[in-house]
Coordinates of C-alpha atoms in Angstrom, one line a residue:
M1 CA 0.0 0.0 0.0
T2 CA 1.3 3.5 -0.9
D3 CA 2.0 6.2 1.7
E4 CA -0.6 8.3 0.0
L5 CA -3.3 5.7 0.5
L6 CA -2.2 5.1 4.1
V7 CA -2.4 8.8 4.7
V8 CA -5.9 9.1 3.3
R9 CA -7.0 6.1 5.3
A10 CA -5.4 7.5 8.5
Q11 CA -7.2 10.8 7.9
L12 CA -10.4 8.9 7.8
G13 CA -9.7 7.5 11.2
E14 CA -8.2 4.1 10.4
R15 CA -5.8 3.4 13.2
A16 CA -4.1 0.5 11.4
A17 CA -3.2 2.9 8.6
L18 CA -1.6 5.3 11.0
A19 CA 0.3 2.5 12.7
E20 CA 1.6 1.4 9.3
L21 CA 2.8 4.9 8.5
V22 CA 4.6 5.1 11.8
T23 CA 6.1 1.6 11.3
R24 CA 7.4 2.6 7.8
W25 CA 8.8 6.0 8.7
R26 CA 9.9 5.5 12.3
V27 CA 13.5 4.4 11.5
P28 CA 14.1 7.0 8.7
V29 CA 12.8 9.8 10.9
W30 CA 14.9 8.7 13.9
T31 CA 17.9 8.3 11.7
Y32 CA 17.6 11.8 10.3
V33 CA 17.2 13.2 13.8
R34 CA 20.0 11.1 15.1
R35 CA 22.3 12.5 12.5
M36 CA 21.5 16.0 13.6
L37 CA 21.5 15.3 17.4
D38 CA 22.8 12.7 19.9
A39 CA 20.8 9.4 20.5
E40 CA 19.1 10.5 23.7
R41 CA 17.9 13.8 22.3
A42 CA 16.9 12.0 19.1
D43 CA 14.5 9.8 21.0
D44 CA 12.9 12.7 22.7
V45 CA 12.6 14.8 19.5
T46 CA 11.3 11.8 17.5
Q47 CA 8.5 11.4 20.0
E48 CA 7.7 15.1 19.6
I49 CA 7.7 14.7 15.8
W50 CA 5.2 11.8 15.9
L51 CA 2.9 13.7 18.2
A52 CA 3.0 16.6 15.7
V53 CA 2.3 14.2 12.8
V54 CA -0.7 12.7 14.6
R55 CA -2.1 16.1 15.3
G56 CA -1.4 17.5 11.9
L57 CA -2.2 14.6 9.7
P58 CA -5.9 15.5 9.4
R59 CA -4.9 18.9 7.9
L60 CA -2.4 17.4 5.3
R61 CA -3.9 18.5 2.0
E62 CA -1.6 16.6 -0.3
P63 CA -1.4 13.0 0.9
G64 CA 1.1 12.2 -1.8
R65 CA 3.6 14.7 -0.3
F66 CA 3.7 12.9 3.1
A67 CA 7.5 12.3 3.1
P68 CA 8.5 16.0 2.5
W69 CA 5.8 17.1 5.0
L70 CA 7.1 14.6 7.6
F71 CA 10.7 15.7 7.2
T72 CA 9.7 19.3 7.4
I73 CA 8.2 18.6 10.8
A74 CA 11.4 16.7 11.7
R75 CA 13.6 19.6 10.6
R76 CA 11.5 22.1 12.5
S77 CA 11.6 20.0 15.7
V78 CA 15.4 19.6 15.5
N79 CA 15.8 23.3 14.9
D80 CA 13.5 24.1 17.8
R81 CA 15.5 21.8 20.1
L82 CA 18.9 23.3 19.0
R83 CA 17.6 26.9 19.3
G84 CA 16.4 26.2 22.8
E85 CA 19.6 24.5 23.8
Y86 CA 21.7 27.3 22.3
A87 CA 19.6 29.9 24.2
R88 CA 20.0 28.1 27.5
A89 CA 23.8 27.7 26.9
R90 CA 24.1 31.4 26.1
E91 CA 22.2 32.2 29.4
D92 CA 24.5 29.9 31.4
L93 CA 27.7 31.5 30.2
T94 CA 29.3 33.9 32.6
A95 CA 31.8 36.6 31.7
D96 CA 34.7 34.2 32.4
D97 CA 33.3 31.4 30.3
V98 CA 34.5 30.8 26.8
L99 CA 32.4 28.7 24.4
T100 CA 35.0 26.3 22.9
E101 CA 32.8 23.7 21.3
D102 CA 29.5 23.5 19.4
P103 CA 27.3 21.5 21.8
V104 CA 26.0 19.4 18.9
E105 CA 29.5 18.5 17.8
A106 CA 30.5 17.6 21.4
M107 CA 27.9 14.7 21.5
V108 CA 28.4 13.2 18.0
D109 CA 29.4 9.5 17.5
R110 CA 33.1 8.6 17.1
A111 CA 32.6 7.2 13.6
E112 CA 34.7 9.1 11.0
L113 CA 31.8 10.0 8.7
V114 CA 29.7 11.2 11.6
N115 CA 32.6 13.2 12.9
A116 CA 33.0 14.7 9.4
L117 CA 29.3 15.5 9.2
S118 CA 29.4 17.0 12.7
G119 CA 32.1 19.4 11.6
L120 CA 29.8 20.9 8.9
P121 CA 27.6 23.9 9.6
V122 CA 24.0 22.9 10.3
P123 CA 22.6 24.0 6.9
E124 CA 25.1 22.0 4.9
R125 CA 24.9 19.0 7.2
E126 CA 21.1 19.1 7.0
I127 CA 21.1 19.1 3.2
L128 CA 23.6 16.2 3.0
V129 CA 21.5 14.2 5.4
L130 CA 18.3 14.8 3.5
F131 CA 19.7 14.4 0.0
Y132 CA 22.1 11.5 0.4
L133 CA 21.0 9.7 3.5
E134 CA 17.3 10.2 3.3
D135 CA 17.3 10.0 -0.5
L136 CA 15.1 13.0 -1.0
S137 CA 15.2 15.1 -4.3
V138 CA 16.7 18.5 -4.5
E139 CA 13.2 19.9 -4.9
D140 CA 12.0 18.1 -1.7
C141 CA 15.1 19.3 0.2
A142 CA 14.3 22.9 -0.9
R143 CA 10.6 22.6 0.3
I144 CA 11.7 21.1 3.6
C145 CA 14.4 23.7 4.3
Q146 CA 12.2 26.5 2.8
V147 CA 15.0 27.7 0.5
P148 CA 15.3 27.9 -3.3
V149 CA 16.5 24.9 -5.3
G150 CA 19.7 26.9 -6.2
T151 CA 20.5 27.3 -2.5
V152 CA 20.1 23.5 -2.0
K153 CA 22.5 22.9 -4.9
S154 CA 25.1 25.4 -3.6
R155 CA 24.9 24.0 0.0
L156 CA 25.3 20.4 -1.4
N157 CA 28.4 21.6 -3.4
R158 CA 29.8 23.4 -0.4
A159 CA 29.1 20.5 1.9
R160 CA 30.8 18.0 -0.4
R161 CA 33.8 20.3 -0.7
M162 CA 34.0 20.7 3.1
L163 CA 33.7 16.9 3.6
R164 CA 36.4 16.3 1.0
E165 CA 38.8 18.8 2.7
H166 CA 38.0 17.3 6.2
L167 CA 38.8 13.7 4.9
Q168 CA 42.0 14.9 3.2
E169 CA 43.1 16.5 6.5
R170 CA 42.6 13.1 8.2
G171 CA 44.8 11.4 5.6
H172 CA 42.1 9.9 3.4
R173 CA 42.2 10.2 -0.4
S174 CA 39.2 11.7 -2.2

């Protein structure tokens, strides 16, 4: 059964259809969030995402656009979490404190690719995750991030260059 049909059925109140959507998209959504945050925060944010999906699903006008809609909610939830944490971190700083690390980077896995991704600015990291790891089109990435297609392409290009430079610094060949 297609996502579009499951969405329509879920909008009509069929719980099994909603459960199937969650089953299909639970891992991809958690994986996206996990690549943007650490595992503990990914669990919390993913729960928030699914609550927003359940609440917003009746208002989804284009059931065939479920995946971009879902990742837009995920992106917004991740950004809200980061914004809140950055605001709290800024409030906690005293005059003697020096911010030496990005709090997101401080909690990233040890794996080389994850380390390389964590070194990228959030907009570039986000585009790489959506395009390569979530296999979304440039157009879908543009809709999710609310930027023009050209901006997505330039961020992809910049992110690839930055990753290549990072890996070369670590002694890997491109």
